[in-house]
């Protein structure tokens, strides 16, 4: 039955556009702290990808009461291996890291996005301060005192702040007039979930190949997720293979470390790009997740950054509200931009650099990558510093990632 549009706009303190994992996390963080919040989000389309959530993200989801709803679907990542599988003249040594080296039981946990989204949705439904509108934002207009959002079904929302969690083609980003910098790569990431004959032993293995990484990440039981980065034409060829041929090809590419492979239904293909906004927030609009930054799937950084965005804007809004400040004011948005910029920029730089060194056939570049991995393998303090920084930024760990409620 068609619902009649509301006659008056719904007035809230914060409106969030987009119900992917970043938007849902921001909505839960705010509503749990008693901020009147509207989430404008259609139910997400099926997503067969998985996310390696690093330990700070898991802590934040525990603190928000989400993790209990999906923990049994997640597999711990205790060991990470990087294997140079290129056929080049200069090859890096195999590097193997254990979470125990930095005093952790696991670097994080890998979970299918559908299970994570179900747990986030279920937690969101329990919060009285959160109104969910299953619709899409059509227009976002801001002025000095507030923001107005028009929805496809005719409703309107009035808020002091809009959080744009609306993904890589963000309407909110355009409405705020925020530009971004970046470029596309000649690469496509193919995603598969696999059942395999040998146990993964809680080990994630990243094979570095001339076309990009081929990364196996544990799932519960004898299952793993795979991200296979190849050139677009090669991606089309692999995507068109029938299951039997594909199983054989993937077993070969994985050097049979997991024995016989059976691909599960649900394949994905994602053209790769890198992109970062020039401002994380202006004109009463703050951007989180892929609306603010795109990063290739190397080293499990994308959504971990997105969750830190959500935790940071949540923290700033709750603090402004408690101090009687404007939750969408320019001071708050400037602070948000400062807090997020270094974390996002440094990780984007590192991932972009690593990806470029893989693609480059230039010998000195190959040598530099080999030497870098060699030093990482041999120098204990460097190794531990890089591991700690990879799991959690020393400089900007929001409260939720430290296990503190907002
Ligand atoms: C192959 C691959 C593997 C990855 N692996 C990892 C990993 O292991 N670890 C990790 O941390 N990250 C990983 N990432 C990155 C991670 O998947 C993304 O960062 C994450 O999905 C982005 O979440 P999001 O909520 O920002 O955006 P999205 O999930 O894109 O959600 C945006 C939502 O907004 C909605 N929307 C858009 N416009 C509107 C509108 N106008 N009105 C209402 N709703 C709207 C969309 O429908 C969508 O539901 C990976 C990415 C890829 C491609």
Short mmCIF file of C-alpha atoms and ligand atoms in Angstrom, two decimals:
data_model
loop_
_atom_site.label_atom_id
_atom_site.label_comp_id
_atom_site.label_asym_id
_atom_site.label_seq_id
_atom_site.Cartn_x
_atom_site.Cartn_y
_atom_site.Cartn_z
CA UNK A 1 0.00 0.00 0.00
CA UNK A 2 1.34 3.48 -0.81
CA UNK A 3 2.00 5.62 2.26
CA UNK A 4 0.89 9.26 2.06
CA UNK A 5 3.75 11.75 2.42
CA UNK A 6 3.96 13.48 5.83
CA UNK A 7 2.29 16.91 5.76
CA UNK A 8 5.00 18.52 7.93
CA UNK A 9 8.73 17.83 7.65
CA UNK A 10 10.14 15.39 10.22
CA UNK A 11 12.49 17.42 12.41
CA UNK A 12 15.56 15.73 13.90
CA UNK A 13 18.99 16.80 15.06
CA UNK A 14 20.92 14.63 12.60
CA UNK A 15 19.82 12.96 9.35
CA UNK A 16 21.95 10.22 7.81
CA UNK A 17 21.68 9.38 4.11
CA UNK A 18 22.68 5.80 3.24
CA UNK A 19 22.30 2.53 5.14
CA UNK A 20 25.56 0.76 4.29
CA UNK A 21 27.77 -0.27 7.21
CA UNK A 22 29.21 3.25 7.72
CA UNK A 23 25.78 4.95 7.78
CA UNK A 24 24.21 2.35 10.07
CA UNK A 25 27.14 2.59 12.50
CA UNK A 26 26.89 6.39 12.63
CA UNK A 27 23.11 6.13 13.18
CA UNK A 28 23.50 3.63 16.03
CA UNK A 29 26.29 5.65 17.70
CA UNK A 30 24.19 8.82 17.70
CA UNK A 31 20.82 7.30 18.61
CA UNK A 32 22.33 5.27 21.41
CA UNK A 33 23.60 8.51 22.93
CA UNK A 34 20.06 9.95 22.76
CA UNK A 35 20.49 12.18 19.68
CA UNK A 36 17.24 12.37 17.64
CA UNK A 37 18.38 10.82 14.35
CA UNK A 38 16.72 9.92 11.05
CA UNK A 39 18.26 7.27 8.79
CA UNK A 40 17.23 7.50 5.14
CA UNK A 41 18.06 4.12 3.71
CA UNK A 42 16.55 1.48 1.55
CA UNK A 43 17.44 -2.08 2.65
CA UNK A 44 20.85 -2.83 1.14
CA UNK A 45 21.15 -4.97 -2.01
CA UNK A 46 22.75 -8.42 -1.47
CA UNK A 47 26.49 -8.03 -0.89
CA UNK A 48 28.53 -11.24 -1.00
CA UNK A 49 31.77 -9.49 -0.08
CA UNK A 50 33.38 -9.94 3.30
CA UNK A 51 35.10 -7.37 5.48
CA UNK A 52 38.19 -7.91 7.57
CA UNK A 53 37.33 -5.78 10.59
CA UNK A 54 40.46 -4.81 12.51
CA UNK A 55 40.43 -5.05 16.29
CA UNK A 56 39.45 -1.39 16.91
CA UNK A 57 36.40 -1.78 14.64
CA UNK A 58 35.39 -4.96 16.48
CA UNK A 59 35.74 -3.11 19.82
CA UNK A 60 33.54 -0.27 18.50
CA UNK A 61 30.86 -2.73 17.34
CA UNK A 62 31.02 -4.46 20.74
CA UNK A 63 30.61 -1.10 22.49
CA UNK A 64 27.57 -0.30 20.32
CA UNK A 65 25.93 -3.66 21.10
CA UNK A 66 26.23 -4.89 17.50
CA UNK A 67 28.99 -7.47 17.70
CA UNK A 68 27.04 -9.91 19.91
CA UNK A 69 24.56 -10.23 17.01
CA UNK A 70 27.15 -11.41 14.48
CA UNK A 71 30.29 -12.61 16.33
CA UNK A 72 29.57 -16.27 15.62
CA UNK A 73 29.63 -15.54 11.86
CA UNK A 74 33.15 -14.06 12.05
CA UNK A 75 36.53 -15.77 11.85
CA UNK A 76 39.60 -14.52 13.76
CA UNK A 77 42.66 -13.38 11.78
CA UNK A 78 45.65 -14.53 13.81
CA UNK A 79 48.38 -14.78 11.16
CA UNK A 80 48.96 -12.66 8.03
CA UNK A 81 51.29 -13.82 5.26
CA UNK A 82 52.51 -11.82 2.29
CA UNK A 83 53.91 -13.95 -0.52
CA UNK A 84 55.62 -12.49 -3.59
CA UNK A 85 54.12 -14.58 -6.39
CA UNK A 86 55.53 -12.46 -9.22
CA UNK A 87 57.85 -14.01 -11.76
CA UNK A 88 60.12 -10.95 -11.67
CA UNK A 89 63.85 -10.76 -11.36
CA UNK A 90 63.73 -9.20 -7.89
CA UNK A 91 61.33 -10.97 -5.55
CA UNK A 92 60.57 -10.09 -1.95
CA UNK A 93 60.95 -12.71 0.80
CA UNK A 94 57.78 -14.19 2.30
CA UNK A 95 56.70 -12.15 5.33
CA UNK A 96 54.60 -13.65 8.12
CA UNK A 97 53.10 -11.68 11.01
CA UNK A 98 51.37 -13.06 14.12
CA UNK A 99 48.88 -11.01 16.15
CA UNK A 100 50.59 -12.29 19.29
CA UNK A 101 53.72 -10.24 18.34
CA UNK A 102 51.81 -7.10 19.36
CA UNK A 103 49.96 -8.70 22.26
CA UNK A 104 46.68 -9.34 20.43
CA UNK A 105 44.72 -12.56 20.19
CA UNK A 106 43.74 -11.61 16.62
CA UNK A 107 44.40 -8.69 14.22
CA UNK A 108 40.66 -8.63 13.69
CA UNK A 109 37.80 -10.75 12.34
CA UNK A 110 36.54 -11.46 8.83
CA UNK A 111 32.78 -11.47 8.32
CA UNK A 112 30.42 -11.61 5.35
CA UNK A 113 28.90 -8.14 4.80
CA UNK A 114 25.38 -9.61 4.81
CA UNK A 115 25.81 -10.86 8.39
CA UNK A 116 27.33 -7.57 9.52
CA UNK A 117 24.47 -5.59 7.92
CA UNK A 118 21.85 -7.87 9.50
CA UNK A 119 23.36 -7.31 12.96
CA UNK A 120 23.59 -3.54 12.39
CA UNK A 121 19.96 -3.43 11.15
CA UNK A 122 18.76 -5.44 14.14
CA UNK A 123 20.54 -3.14 16.62
CA UNK A 124 19.24 -0.02 14.83
CA UNK A 125 15.65 -1.29 15.26
CA UNK A 126 16.00 -1.30 19.06
CA UNK A 127 16.83 2.42 19.43
CA UNK A 128 13.88 4.75 20.20
CA UNK A 129 15.82 7.88 19.14
CA UNK A 130 16.30 6.50 15.62
CA UNK A 131 13.64 6.92 12.91
CA UNK A 132 14.27 4.83 9.82
CA UNK A 133 12.82 5.96 6.50
CA UNK A 134 12.97 3.35 3.77
CA UNK A 135 13.33 5.82 0.95
CA UNK A 136 16.03 7.63 -0.97
CA UNK A 137 17.19 11.22 -0.70
CA UNK A 138 16.49 13.17 -3.90
CA UNK A 139 17.72 16.61 -2.88
CA UNK A 140 19.69 18.07 0.01
CA UNK A 141 19.55 21.83 0.57
CA UNK A 142 21.48 23.64 3.27
CA UNK A 143 21.36 27.12 4.75
CA UNK A 144 23.01 28.79 7.74
CA UNK A 145 20.71 27.28 10.35
CA UNK A 146 19.80 23.85 9.02
CA UNK A 147 19.46 21.32 6.22
CA UNK A 148 16.38 20.11 4.37
CA UNK A 149 16.22 16.75 2.63
CA UNK A 150 13.51 15.83 0.09
CA UNK A 151 12.80 12.13 -0.28
CA UNK A 152 11.65 10.19 -3.33
CA UNK A 153 8.27 9.39 -1.70
CA UNK A 154 7.52 13.09 -1.08
CA UNK A 155 8.56 13.36 2.61
CA UNK A 156 10.90 16.05 3.89
CA UNK A 157 13.35 16.00 6.79
CA UNK A 158 14.72 19.04 8.61
CA UNK A 159 17.99 18.60 10.52
CA UNK A 160 20.92 20.55 11.94
CA UNK A 161 23.44 18.19 10.35
CA UNK A 162 23.36 15.68 7.51
CA UNK A 163 25.79 12.77 7.50
CA UNK A 164 26.40 11.63 3.92
CA UNK A 165 27.00 7.88 4.07
CA UNK A 166 25.71 7.45 0.53
CA UNK A 167 28.67 5.71 -1.04
CA UNK A 168 30.97 6.43 -3.95
CA UNK A 169 28.45 8.47 -6.00
CA UNK A 170 27.38 10.60 -3.06
CA UNK A 171 24.50 13.04 -3.52
CA UNK A 172 25.44 14.64 -0.19
CA UNK A 173 29.00 15.31 -1.39
CA UNK A 174 27.63 17.10 -4.47
CA UNK A 175 25.10 19.03 -2.35
CA UNK A 176 27.93 20.26 -0.09
CA UNK A 177 29.97 21.29 -3.15
CA UNK A 178 32.88 19.10 -2.05
CA UNK A 179 35.41 18.12 -4.70
CA UNK A 180 37.60 15.02 -4.58
CA UNK A 181 40.95 13.92 -6.00
CA UNK A 182 41.79 10.48 -7.27
CA UNK A 183 42.21 8.20 -10.23
CA UNK A 184 41.05 4.84 -11.54
CA UNK A 185 43.42 1.82 -11.72
CA UNK A 186 43.59 -0.58 -14.69
CA UNK A 187 42.37 -3.28 -12.28
CA UNK A 188 39.16 -5.06 -11.26
CA UNK A 189 38.69 -6.87 -7.94
CA UNK A 190 36.82 -10.15 -8.32
CA UNK A 191 35.29 -11.48 -5.11
CA UNK A 192 34.36 -15.06 -4.26
CA UNK A 193 33.59 -17.08 -1.15
CA UNK A 194 35.12 -20.55 -1.13
CA UNK A 195 34.88 -23.89 0.62
CA UNK A 196 38.25 -25.66 0.74
CA UNK A 197 39.66 -29.06 1.62
CA UNK A 198 42.47 -27.93 3.98
CA UNK A 199 42.01 -25.75 7.10
CA UNK A 200 43.10 -22.11 6.85
CA UNK A 201 44.45 -22.10 10.43
CA UNK A 202 43.23 -18.54 11.02
CA UNK A 203 45.79 -17.36 8.46
CA UNK A 204 45.16 -14.73 5.82
CA UNK A 205 47.47 -15.03 2.78
CA UNK A 206 48.08 -12.20 0.33
CA UNK A 207 49.86 -13.33 -2.87
CA UNK A 208 51.35 -10.35 -4.69
CA UNK A 209 51.10 -10.83 -8.45
CA UNK A 210 51.98 -8.58 -11.41
CA UNK A 211 48.30 -7.59 -11.78
CA UNK A 212 47.59 -6.98 -8.08
CA UNK A 213 46.98 -8.95 -4.89
CA UNK A 214 45.24 -12.31 -4.64
CA UNK A 215 44.07 -12.45 -1.02
CA UNK A 216 42.56 -15.36 0.88
CA UNK A 217 40.94 -14.44 4.20
CA UNK A 218 39.50 -16.98 6.67
CA UNK A 219 35.78 -17.40 7.29
CA UNK A 220 34.31 -19.73 9.95
CA UNK A 221 34.91 -23.44 9.22
CA UNK A 222 36.80 -24.57 6.14
CA UNK A 223 35.73 -21.47 4.21
CA UNK A 224 37.57 -18.36 3.05
CA UNK A 225 36.83 -15.23 1.09
CA UNK A 226 38.95 -14.33 -1.90
CA UNK A 227 39.71 -10.98 -3.51
CA UNK A 228 41.48 -11.50 -6.82
CA UNK A 229 42.73 -8.31 -8.46
CA UNK A 230 43.40 -8.57 -12.21
CA UNK A 231 43.29 -6.47 -15.38
CA UNK A 232 39.72 -5.70 -16.55
CA UNK A 233 39.89 -8.00 -19.63
CA UNK A 234 41.21 -10.87 -17.48
CA UNK A 235 38.43 -10.18 -14.96
CA UNK A 236 35.85 -10.60 -17.71
CA UNK A 237 37.41 -13.90 -18.76
CA UNK A 238 37.49 -15.26 -15.20
CA UNK A 239 33.98 -14.02 -14.40
CA UNK A 240 32.62 -15.95 -17.41
CA UNK A 241 34.16 -19.30 -16.37
CA UNK A 242 31.83 -22.08 -15.25
CA UNK A 243 32.20 -23.29 -11.67
CA UNK A 244 34.30 -26.39 -12.44
CA UNK A 245 36.91 -24.54 -14.52
CA UNK A 246 36.88 -21.64 -12.07
CA UNK A 247 37.51 -23.97 -9.11
CA UNK A 248 40.59 -25.37 -10.87
CA UNK A 249 41.90 -21.96 -11.90
CA UNK A 250 41.53 -20.53 -8.39
CA UNK A 251 43.19 -23.56 -6.82
CA UNK A 252 46.12 -23.08 -9.19
CA UNK A 253 46.35 -19.33 -8.47
CA UNK A 254 46.28 -20.09 -4.72
CA UNK A 255 49.20 -22.54 -5.14
CA UNK A 256 46.88 -25.19 -3.61
CA UNK A 257 47.60 -23.94 -0.07
CA UNK A 258 43.97 -24.67 0.84
CA UNK A 259 43.67 -27.85 -1.25
CA UNK A 260 40.64 -28.34 -3.50
CA UNK A 261 38.45 -25.27 -3.84
CA UNK A 262 34.70 -25.02 -4.42
CA UNK A 263 33.34 -21.56 -5.22
CA UNK A 264 30.03 -20.68 -3.52
CA UNK A 265 27.22 -18.82 -5.35
CA UNK A 266 27.56 -15.02 -5.36
CA UNK A 267 30.46 -13.59 -7.39
CA UNK A 268 31.33 -9.88 -7.40
CA UNK A 269 33.39 -7.54 -9.62
CA UNK A 270 34.55 -4.07 -8.53
CA UNK A 271 36.56 -1.66 -10.74
CA UNK A 272 39.32 -0.20 -8.57
CA UNK A 273 39.92 3.47 -7.93
CA UNK A 274 41.39 5.71 -5.27
CA UNK A 275 39.64 8.92 -4.28
CA UNK A 276 39.68 11.29 -1.29
CA UNK A 277 37.50 14.34 -0.71
CA UNK A 278 39.11 17.76 -0.31
CA UNK A 279 36.95 18.41 2.76
CA UNK A 280 35.31 15.86 5.07
CA UNK A 281 32.53 18.29 5.88
CA UNK A 282 31.14 21.70 5.06
CA UNK A 283 27.77 23.47 4.75
CA UNK A 284 26.22 21.31 7.51
CA UNK A 285 27.11 18.10 5.66
CA UNK A 286 29.71 15.62 6.98
CA UNK A 287 30.86 12.70 4.81
CA UNK A 288 31.64 9.20 6.08
CA UNK A 289 32.75 5.94 4.46
CA UNK A 290 33.04 5.68 0.68
CA UNK A 291 31.27 9.02 0.26
CA UNK A 292 34.55 10.47 1.61
CA UNK A 293 37.24 8.03 0.45
CA UNK A 294 37.76 5.10 -1.88
CA UNK A 295 40.77 2.86 -1.41
CA UNK A 296 41.79 -0.40 -3.14
CA UNK A 297 41.10 -3.59 -1.14
CA UNK A 298 44.68 -4.08 0.07
CA UNK A 299 45.45 -4.45 3.76
CA UNK A 300 41.77 -4.28 4.83
CA UNK A 301 41.54 -0.53 5.33
CA UNK A 302 38.36 0.76 3.52
CA UNK A 303 35.51 0.08 5.92
CA UNK A 304 37.81 0.25 8.95
CA UNK A 305 38.41 3.88 7.96
CA UNK A 306 34.66 4.30 7.37
CA UNK A 307 33.84 3.06 10.87
CA UNK A 308 36.42 5.45 12.35
CA UNK A 309 34.69 8.29 10.41
CA UNK A 310 31.33 7.24 11.89
CA UNK A 311 32.77 6.96 15.41
CA UNK A 312 34.49 10.36 15.13
CA UNK A 313 31.51 12.34 13.85
CA UNK A 314 29.35 10.60 16.48
CA UNK A 315 31.76 11.65 19.22
CA UNK A 316 31.89 15.28 18.04
CA UNK A 317 28.10 15.58 17.73
CA UNK A 318 27.42 14.07 21.17
CA UNK A 319 30.03 16.33 22.76
CA UNK A 320 28.62 19.45 21.01
CA UNK A 321 25.12 18.55 22.13
CA UNK A 322 26.22 18.09 25.78
CA UNK A 323 28.00 21.45 25.72
CA UNK A 324 25.00 23.22 24.16
CA UNK A 325 26.84 23.78 20.85
CA UNK A 326 25.60 23.63 17.24
CA UNK A 327 25.81 19.97 16.09
CA UNK A 328 26.17 21.03 12.45
CA UNK A 329 28.25 24.17 12.91
CA UNK A 330 31.34 25.05 10.91
CA UNK A 331 33.65 24.65 13.93
CA UNK A 332 32.51 21.07 14.43
CA UNK A 333 32.93 20.26 10.73
CA UNK A 334 36.40 21.81 10.64
CA UNK A 335 37.40 19.69 13.66
CA UNK A 336 35.98 16.58 11.96
CA UNK A 337 38.02 17.35 8.84
CA UNK A 338 41.20 17.73 10.89
CA UNK A 339 40.60 14.53 12.86
CA UNK A 340 39.98 12.36 9.81
CA UNK A 341 42.36 13.78 7.21
CA UNK A 342 45.70 12.40 8.46
CA UNK A 343 44.34 8.89 9.08
CA UNK A 344 42.67 8.63 5.65
CA UNK A 345 45.48 10.32 3.71
CA UNK A 346 48.29 8.23 5.24
CA UNK A 347 46.53 4.92 4.60
CA UNK A 348 45.46 5.92 1.11
CA UNK A 349 49.06 6.91 0.34
CA UNK A 350 50.48 3.59 1.65
CA UNK A 351 47.93 1.40 -0.17
CA UNK A 352 48.27 3.38 -3.41
CA UNK A 353 52.07 3.11 -3.24
CA UNK A 354 52.01 -0.64 -2.61
CA UNK A 355 49.56 -1.18 -5.46
CA UNK A 356 51.68 0.90 -7.85
CA UNK A 357 54.84 -1.01 -6.97
CA UNK A 358 53.02 -4.24 -7.83
CA UNK A 359 51.93 -2.90 -11.22
CA UNK A 360 55.29 -1.37 -12.08
CA UNK A 361 57.64 -3.49 -14.18
CA UNK A 362 60.48 -1.01 -13.47
CA UNK A 363 63.33 -2.90 -11.78
CA UNK A 364 64.36 -0.26 -9.18
CA UNK A 365 60.73 -0.02 -8.03
CA UNK A 366 60.59 -3.81 -7.69
CA UNK A 367 63.84 -3.74 -5.72
CA UNK A 368 62.52 -1.04 -3.38
CA UNK A 369 59.43 -3.11 -2.62
CA UNK A 370 61.59 -6.20 -2.02
CA UNK A 371 63.93 -4.29 0.31
CA UNK A 372 60.96 -2.79 2.17
CA UNK A 373 59.43 -6.20 2.82
CA UNK A 374 62.86 -7.62 3.74
CA UNK A 375 63.38 -4.88 6.37
CA UNK A 376 59.85 -5.43 7.65
CA UNK A 377 60.61 -9.10 8.01
CA UNK A 378 63.94 -8.65 9.81
CA UNK A 379 63.70 -5.55 12.03
CA UNK A 380 61.58 -6.38 15.09
CA UNK A 381 60.70 -2.84 16.32
CA UNK A 382 59.86 -1.68 12.75
CA UNK A 383 57.72 -4.76 12.26
CA UNK A 384 55.80 -4.20 15.48
CA UNK A 385 55.36 -0.46 14.80
CA UNK A 386 53.99 -1.15 11.31
CA UNK A 387 51.69 -3.87 12.65
CA UNK A 388 50.32 -1.67 15.44
CA UNK A 389 49.77 1.24 13.06
CA UNK A 390 48.11 -1.08 10.51
CA UNK A 391 45.61 -2.29 13.09
CA UNK A 392 44.93 1.08 14.75
CA UNK A 393 46.23 4.62 14.14
CA UNK A 394 48.34 5.81 17.08
CA UNK A 395 47.20 9.41 16.59
CA UNK A 396 43.44 9.23 16.09
CA UNK A 397 41.64 6.38 17.78
CA UNK A 398 38.06 7.53 18.53
CA UNK A 399 36.43 6.67 21.88
CA UNK A 400 34.26 3.86 20.50
CA UNK A 401 37.39 2.10 19.14
CA UNK A 402 38.83 2.29 22.69
CA UNK A 403 35.70 0.64 24.11
CA UNK A 404 34.28 3.86 25.61
CA UNK A 405 30.60 4.69 25.09
CA UNK A 406 29.74 8.17 23.71
C1 LIG B 1 36.52 -6.20 -3.16
C2 LIG B 1 36.47 -5.37 -1.93
C3 LIG B 1 36.90 -5.90 -0.71
C4 LIG B 1 36.89 -5.12 0.44
N1 LIG B 1 37.36 -5.64 1.62
C5 LIG B 1 37.43 -4.85 2.71
C6 LIG B 1 37.98 -5.36 3.94
O1 LIG B 1 38.36 -6.52 4.05
N2 LIG B 1 38.06 -4.51 5.01
C7 LIG B 1 37.62 -3.21 4.93
O2 LIG B 1 37.72 -2.47 5.93
N3 LIG B 1 37.07 -2.72 3.79
C8 LIG B 1 36.97 -3.50 2.69
N4 LIG B 1 36.43 -3.01 1.54
C9 LIG B 1 35.84 -1.67 1.53
C10 LIG B 1 34.40 -1.70 2.05
O3 LIG B 1 33.67 -2.70 1.38
C11 LIG B 1 33.72 -0.35 1.86
O4 LIG B 1 34.52 0.62 2.51
C12 LIG B 1 32.34 -0.30 2.46
O5 LIG B 1 31.48 -1.24 1.89
C13 LIG B 1 31.74 1.07 2.24
O6 LIG B 1 30.62 1.18 3.09
P1 LIG B 1 29.76 2.52 3.05
O7 LIG B 1 28.71 2.34 4.10
O8 LIG B 1 30.63 3.72 3.11
O9 LIG B 1 29.13 2.56 1.58
P2 LIG B 1 28.11 1.58 0.86
O10 LIG B 1 28.20 0.21 1.40
O11 LIG B 1 28.32 1.80 -0.61
O12 LIG B 1 26.69 2.14 1.28
C14 LIG B 1 26.15 3.30 0.73
C15 LIG B 1 24.64 3.16 0.82
O13 LIG B 1 24.03 4.42 0.50
C16 LIG B 1 22.89 4.15 -0.28
N5 LIG B 1 22.55 5.39 -1.01
C17 LIG B 1 23.23 5.95 -2.05
N6 LIG B 1 22.59 7.07 -2.44
C18 LIG B 1 21.50 7.21 -1.64
C19 LIG B 1 20.44 8.19 -1.57
N7 LIG B 1 20.39 9.23 -2.40
N8 LIG B 1 19.47 8.02 -0.62
C20 LIG B 1 19.51 6.96 0.26
N9 LIG B 1 20.50 6.02 0.22
C21 LIG B 1 21.47 6.15 -0.72
C22 LIG B 1 23.28 2.99 -1.17
O14 LIG B 1 22.13 2.34 -1.66
C23 LIG B 1 24.06 2.13 -0.16
O15 LIG B 1 23.22 1.25 0.54
C24 LIG B 1 36.42 -3.77 0.38
C25 LIG B 1 35.98 -3.24 -0.84
C26 LIG B 1 36.01 -4.03 -1.98
C27 LIG B 1 35.54 -3.42 -3.29
#
